[in-house]
Short mmCIF file of C-alpha atoms and ligand atoms in Angstrom, two decimals:
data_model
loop_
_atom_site.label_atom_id
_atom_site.label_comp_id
_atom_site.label_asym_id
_atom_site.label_seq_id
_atom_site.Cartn_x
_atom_site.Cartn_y
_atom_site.Cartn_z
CA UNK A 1 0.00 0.00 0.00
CA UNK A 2 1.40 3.23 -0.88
CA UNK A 3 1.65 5.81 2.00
CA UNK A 4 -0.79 7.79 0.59
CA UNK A 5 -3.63 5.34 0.24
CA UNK A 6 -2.33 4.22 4.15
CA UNK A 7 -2.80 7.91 5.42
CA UNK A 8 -5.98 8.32 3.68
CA UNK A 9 -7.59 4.67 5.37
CA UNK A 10 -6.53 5.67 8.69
CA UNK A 11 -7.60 8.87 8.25
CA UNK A 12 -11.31 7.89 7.18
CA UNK A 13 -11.39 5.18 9.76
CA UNK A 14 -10.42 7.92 12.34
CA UNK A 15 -13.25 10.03 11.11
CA UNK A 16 -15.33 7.14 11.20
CA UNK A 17 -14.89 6.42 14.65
CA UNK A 18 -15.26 9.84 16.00
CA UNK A 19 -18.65 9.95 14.15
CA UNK A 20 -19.96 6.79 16.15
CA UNK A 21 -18.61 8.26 19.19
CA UNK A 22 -20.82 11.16 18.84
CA UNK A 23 -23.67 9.04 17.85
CA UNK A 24 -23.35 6.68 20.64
CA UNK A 25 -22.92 10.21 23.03
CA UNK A 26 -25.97 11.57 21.53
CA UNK A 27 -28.13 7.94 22.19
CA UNK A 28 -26.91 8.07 25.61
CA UNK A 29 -27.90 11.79 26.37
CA UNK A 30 -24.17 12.60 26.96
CA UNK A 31 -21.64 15.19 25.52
CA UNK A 32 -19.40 14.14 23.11
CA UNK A 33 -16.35 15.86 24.75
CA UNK A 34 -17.00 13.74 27.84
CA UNK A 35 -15.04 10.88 25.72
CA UNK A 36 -11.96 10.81 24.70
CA UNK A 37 -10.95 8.15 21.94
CA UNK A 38 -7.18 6.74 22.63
CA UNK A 39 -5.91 5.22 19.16
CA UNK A 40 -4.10 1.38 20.01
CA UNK A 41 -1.18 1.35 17.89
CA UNK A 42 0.36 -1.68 19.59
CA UNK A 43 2.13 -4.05 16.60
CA UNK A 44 1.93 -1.37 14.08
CA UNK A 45 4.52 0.70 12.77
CA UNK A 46 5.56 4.49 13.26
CA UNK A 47 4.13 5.62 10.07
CA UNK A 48 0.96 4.57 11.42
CA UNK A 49 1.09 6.38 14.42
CA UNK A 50 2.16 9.27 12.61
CA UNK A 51 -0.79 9.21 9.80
CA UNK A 52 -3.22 9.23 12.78
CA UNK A 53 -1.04 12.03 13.94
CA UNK A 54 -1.63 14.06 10.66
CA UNK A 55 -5.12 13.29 11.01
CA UNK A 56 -5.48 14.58 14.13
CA UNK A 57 -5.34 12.50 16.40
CA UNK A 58 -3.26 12.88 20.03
CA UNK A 59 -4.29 10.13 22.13
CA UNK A 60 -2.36 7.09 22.27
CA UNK A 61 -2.10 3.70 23.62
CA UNK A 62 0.14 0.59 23.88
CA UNK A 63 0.40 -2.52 25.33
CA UNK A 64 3.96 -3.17 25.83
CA UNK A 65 6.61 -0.50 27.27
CA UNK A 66 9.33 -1.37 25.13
CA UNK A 67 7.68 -0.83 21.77
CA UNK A 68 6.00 2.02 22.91
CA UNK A 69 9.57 3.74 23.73
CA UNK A 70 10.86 2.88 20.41
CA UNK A 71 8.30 4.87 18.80
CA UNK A 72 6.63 7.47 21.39
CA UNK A 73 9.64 9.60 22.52
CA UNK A 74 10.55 10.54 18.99
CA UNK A 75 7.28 11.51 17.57
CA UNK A 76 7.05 13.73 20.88
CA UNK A 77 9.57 16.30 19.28
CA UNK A 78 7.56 16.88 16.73
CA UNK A 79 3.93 16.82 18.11
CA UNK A 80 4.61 17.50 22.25
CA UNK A 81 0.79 17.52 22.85
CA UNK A 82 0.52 13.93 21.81
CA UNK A 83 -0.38 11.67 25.06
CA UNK A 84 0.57 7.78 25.51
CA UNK A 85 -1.20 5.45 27.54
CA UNK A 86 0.04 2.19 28.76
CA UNK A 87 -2.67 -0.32 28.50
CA UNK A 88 -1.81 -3.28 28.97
CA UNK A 89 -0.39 -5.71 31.83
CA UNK A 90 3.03 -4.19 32.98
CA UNK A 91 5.73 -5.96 34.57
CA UNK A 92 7.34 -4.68 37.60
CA UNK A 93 10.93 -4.45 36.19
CA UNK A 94 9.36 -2.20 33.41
CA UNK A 95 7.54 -0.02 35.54
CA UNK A 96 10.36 2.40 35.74
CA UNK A 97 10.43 3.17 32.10
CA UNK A 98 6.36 3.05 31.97
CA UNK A 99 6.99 6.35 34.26
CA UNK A 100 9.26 8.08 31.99
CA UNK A 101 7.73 7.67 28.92
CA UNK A 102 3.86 7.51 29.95
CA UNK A 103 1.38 10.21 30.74
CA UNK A 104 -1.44 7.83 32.09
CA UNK A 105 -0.81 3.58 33.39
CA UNK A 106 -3.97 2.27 32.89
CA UNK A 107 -2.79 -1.07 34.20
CA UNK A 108 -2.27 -0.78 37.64
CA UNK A 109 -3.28 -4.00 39.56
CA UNK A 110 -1.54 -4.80 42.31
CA UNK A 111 0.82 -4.02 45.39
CA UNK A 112 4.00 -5.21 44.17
CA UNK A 113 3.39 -3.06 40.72
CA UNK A 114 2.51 -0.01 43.37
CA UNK A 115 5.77 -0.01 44.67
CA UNK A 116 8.09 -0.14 41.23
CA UNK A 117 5.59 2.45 40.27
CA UNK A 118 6.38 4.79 43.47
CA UNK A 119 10.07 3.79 43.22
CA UNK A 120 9.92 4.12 39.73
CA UNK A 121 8.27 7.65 39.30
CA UNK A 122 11.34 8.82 42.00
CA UNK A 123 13.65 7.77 39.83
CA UNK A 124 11.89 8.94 36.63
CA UNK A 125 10.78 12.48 38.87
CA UNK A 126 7.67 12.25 37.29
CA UNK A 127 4.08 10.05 38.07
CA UNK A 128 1.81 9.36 35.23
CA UNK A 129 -1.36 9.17 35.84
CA UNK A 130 -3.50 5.99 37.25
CA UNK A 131 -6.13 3.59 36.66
CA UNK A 132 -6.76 0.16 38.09
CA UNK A 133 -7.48 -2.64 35.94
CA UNK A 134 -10.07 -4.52 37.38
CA UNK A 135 -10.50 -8.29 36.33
CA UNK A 136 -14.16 -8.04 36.26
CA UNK A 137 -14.25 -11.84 34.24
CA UNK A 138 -11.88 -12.96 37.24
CA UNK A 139 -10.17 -14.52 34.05
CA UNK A 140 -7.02 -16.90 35.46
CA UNK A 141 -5.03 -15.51 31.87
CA UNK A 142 -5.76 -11.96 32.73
CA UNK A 143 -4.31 -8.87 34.21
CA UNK A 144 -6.29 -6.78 36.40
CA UNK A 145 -7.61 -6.95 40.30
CA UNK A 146 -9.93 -9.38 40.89
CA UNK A 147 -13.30 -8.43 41.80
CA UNK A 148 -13.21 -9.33 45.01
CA UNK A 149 -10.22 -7.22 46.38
CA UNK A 150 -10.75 -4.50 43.81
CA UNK A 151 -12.81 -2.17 46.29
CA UNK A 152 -10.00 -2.50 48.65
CA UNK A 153 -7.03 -2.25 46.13
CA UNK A 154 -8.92 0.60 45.01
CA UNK A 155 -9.04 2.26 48.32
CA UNK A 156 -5.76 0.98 49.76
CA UNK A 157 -4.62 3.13 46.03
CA UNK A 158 -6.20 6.07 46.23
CA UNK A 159 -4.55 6.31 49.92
CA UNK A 160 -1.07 6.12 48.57
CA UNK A 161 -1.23 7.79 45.11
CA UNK A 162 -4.05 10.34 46.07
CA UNK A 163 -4.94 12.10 42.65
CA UNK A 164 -3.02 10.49 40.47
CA UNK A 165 -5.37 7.56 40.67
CA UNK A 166 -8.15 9.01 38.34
CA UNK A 167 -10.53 5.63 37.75
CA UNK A 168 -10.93 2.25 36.39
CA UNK A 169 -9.91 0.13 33.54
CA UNK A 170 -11.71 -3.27 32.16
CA UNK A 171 -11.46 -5.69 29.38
CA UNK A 172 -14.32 -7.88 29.27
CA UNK A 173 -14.25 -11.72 28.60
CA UNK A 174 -14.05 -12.57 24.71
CA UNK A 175 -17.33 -13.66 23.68
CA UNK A 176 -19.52 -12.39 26.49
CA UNK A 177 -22.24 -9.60 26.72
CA UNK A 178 -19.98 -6.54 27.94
CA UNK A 179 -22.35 -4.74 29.27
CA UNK A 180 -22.61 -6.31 32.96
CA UNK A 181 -18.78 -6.22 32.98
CA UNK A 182 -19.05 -2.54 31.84
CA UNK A 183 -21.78 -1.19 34.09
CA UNK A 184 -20.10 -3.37 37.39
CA UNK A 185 -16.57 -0.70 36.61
CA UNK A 186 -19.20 2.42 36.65
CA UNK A 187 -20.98 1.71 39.66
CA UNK A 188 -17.26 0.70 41.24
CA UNK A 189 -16.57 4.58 40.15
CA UNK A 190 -19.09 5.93 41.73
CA UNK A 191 -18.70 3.85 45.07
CA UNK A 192 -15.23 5.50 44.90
CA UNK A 193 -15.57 8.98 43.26
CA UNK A 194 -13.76 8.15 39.91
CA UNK A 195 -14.09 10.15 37.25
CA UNK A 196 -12.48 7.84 34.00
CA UNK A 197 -13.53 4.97 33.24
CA UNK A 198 -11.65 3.13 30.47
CA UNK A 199 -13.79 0.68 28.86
CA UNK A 200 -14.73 -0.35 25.45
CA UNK A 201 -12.39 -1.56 21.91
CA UNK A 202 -13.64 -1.78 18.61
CA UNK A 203 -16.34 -4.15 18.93
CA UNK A 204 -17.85 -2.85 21.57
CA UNK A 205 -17.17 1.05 22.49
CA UNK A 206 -20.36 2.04 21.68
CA UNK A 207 -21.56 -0.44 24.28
CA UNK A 208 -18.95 1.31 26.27
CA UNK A 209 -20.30 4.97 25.84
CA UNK A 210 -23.93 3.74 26.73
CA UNK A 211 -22.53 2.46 30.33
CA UNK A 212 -20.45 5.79 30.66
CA UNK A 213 -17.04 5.06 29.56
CA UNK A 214 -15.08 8.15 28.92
CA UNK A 215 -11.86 6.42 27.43
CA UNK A 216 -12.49 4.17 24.66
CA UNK A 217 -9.51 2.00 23.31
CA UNK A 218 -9.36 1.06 19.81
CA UNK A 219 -7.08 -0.11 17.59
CA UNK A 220 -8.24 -2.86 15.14
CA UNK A 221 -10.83 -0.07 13.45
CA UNK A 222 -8.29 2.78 13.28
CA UNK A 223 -5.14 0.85 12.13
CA UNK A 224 -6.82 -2.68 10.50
CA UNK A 225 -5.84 -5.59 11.88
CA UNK A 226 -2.27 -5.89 13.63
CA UNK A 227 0.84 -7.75 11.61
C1 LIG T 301 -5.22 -4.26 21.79
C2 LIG T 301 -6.00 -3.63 22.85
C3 LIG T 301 -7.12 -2.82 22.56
C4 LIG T 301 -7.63 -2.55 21.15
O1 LIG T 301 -8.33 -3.65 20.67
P1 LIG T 301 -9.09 -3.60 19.25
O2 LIG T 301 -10.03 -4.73 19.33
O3 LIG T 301 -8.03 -3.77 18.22
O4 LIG T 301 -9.77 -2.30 19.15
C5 LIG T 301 -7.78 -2.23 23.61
N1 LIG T 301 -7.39 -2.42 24.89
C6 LIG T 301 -6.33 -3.19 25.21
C7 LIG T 301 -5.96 -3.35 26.64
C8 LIG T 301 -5.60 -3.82 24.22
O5 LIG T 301 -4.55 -4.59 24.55
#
């Protein structure tokens, strides 16, 4: 595919996806600024990020630290308003780096990976912001706090990293109605006074938005399906 043909695709699909957003806003009696769409550009290359980039678009997110320091800290120089999330499940040994090079760790799910974060922000001198992943399929395979301890992770959180910890981050089991998952991390929110809660990917934001997600993650419909 020729670059232009690949800026033009993302670009439509971007456009694409900010039109449902404001549909699905609109269904649910919500305003559209109240959701913010972060672009998953996990397994593709730098040109992609940057056609997004060129198209607009300022919100990122990646799954693993490394990649997203071989390609985040560059295109910085050039756009410095562009924002990188780490979404997925983070290893303590690469929580260090997650704090240098990440504006928001949507991942955070459990002691140990509290105290490489703390450690790791000194070191780093700065502390992205937080979410906890909650494991609301208690799924052995996945990351995130299981339900049962995530009121008190939650809490026990929000005591050590006060405002940094800004709300809650799911990812439903494959093949299941989202929708319970999705509407157990709101009312978790309000039990604790979150404002963000990151829910929803490409099959299922708008499903999201309806249960009051204000970060939706998606990557598949923006940059086609990963190499
Ligand atoms: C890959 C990924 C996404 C994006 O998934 P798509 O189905 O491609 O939209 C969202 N959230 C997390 C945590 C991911 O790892």
């Amino acid at each position: 595919m020729s670059d232009l043909t690949a800026q033009n695709l993302i670009s439509a699909n971007l456009a694409a996806i900010r039109n449902r957003i404001t549909r699905a806003c609109e269904r649910a009696g919500r305003a559209a600024e109240d959701v913010s769409l972060v672009a998953v550009s996990k397994f593709h290359p730098i040109e992609s990020v940057e056609a997004a980039l060129n198209a607009g678009q300022r919100l990122f997110g990646e799954n693993r630290v490394q990649e997203a320091a071989s390609k985040f800290p560059e295109l910085r120089k050039t756009f410095p308003d562009l924002r990188l999330h780490i979404i997925g499940g983070l290893q303590t040994n690469k929580a260090a780096e997650a704090c240098q090079i990440a504006d928001m760790i949507e991942s955070l799910d459990r002691p140990s990976l509290s105290d490489s974060i703390e450690k790791g922000a000194q070191k780093a001198g700065r502390l992205p912001e937080l979410l906890v992943q909650v494991n609301t399929g208690d799924e052995p395979q996945k990351s995130g706090v299981p339900r049962e301890e995530a009121d008190a992770f939650t809490e026990a959180s929000l005591k050590r990293f006060g405002p940094k910890i800004r709300g809650l981050m799911c990812i439903p089991p494959e093949g299941e109605d989202p929708t319970p998952h999705f509407r157990f991390l709101r009312q978790m929110g309000q039990r604790h006074g979150l404002p963000v809660l990151s829910m929803g990917m490409s099959a299922d934001f708008e499903k999201a938005i309806a249960e009051n997600a204000t970060l939706v993650r998606v990557g598949t419909a923006i940059f086609g399906s990963r190499p």
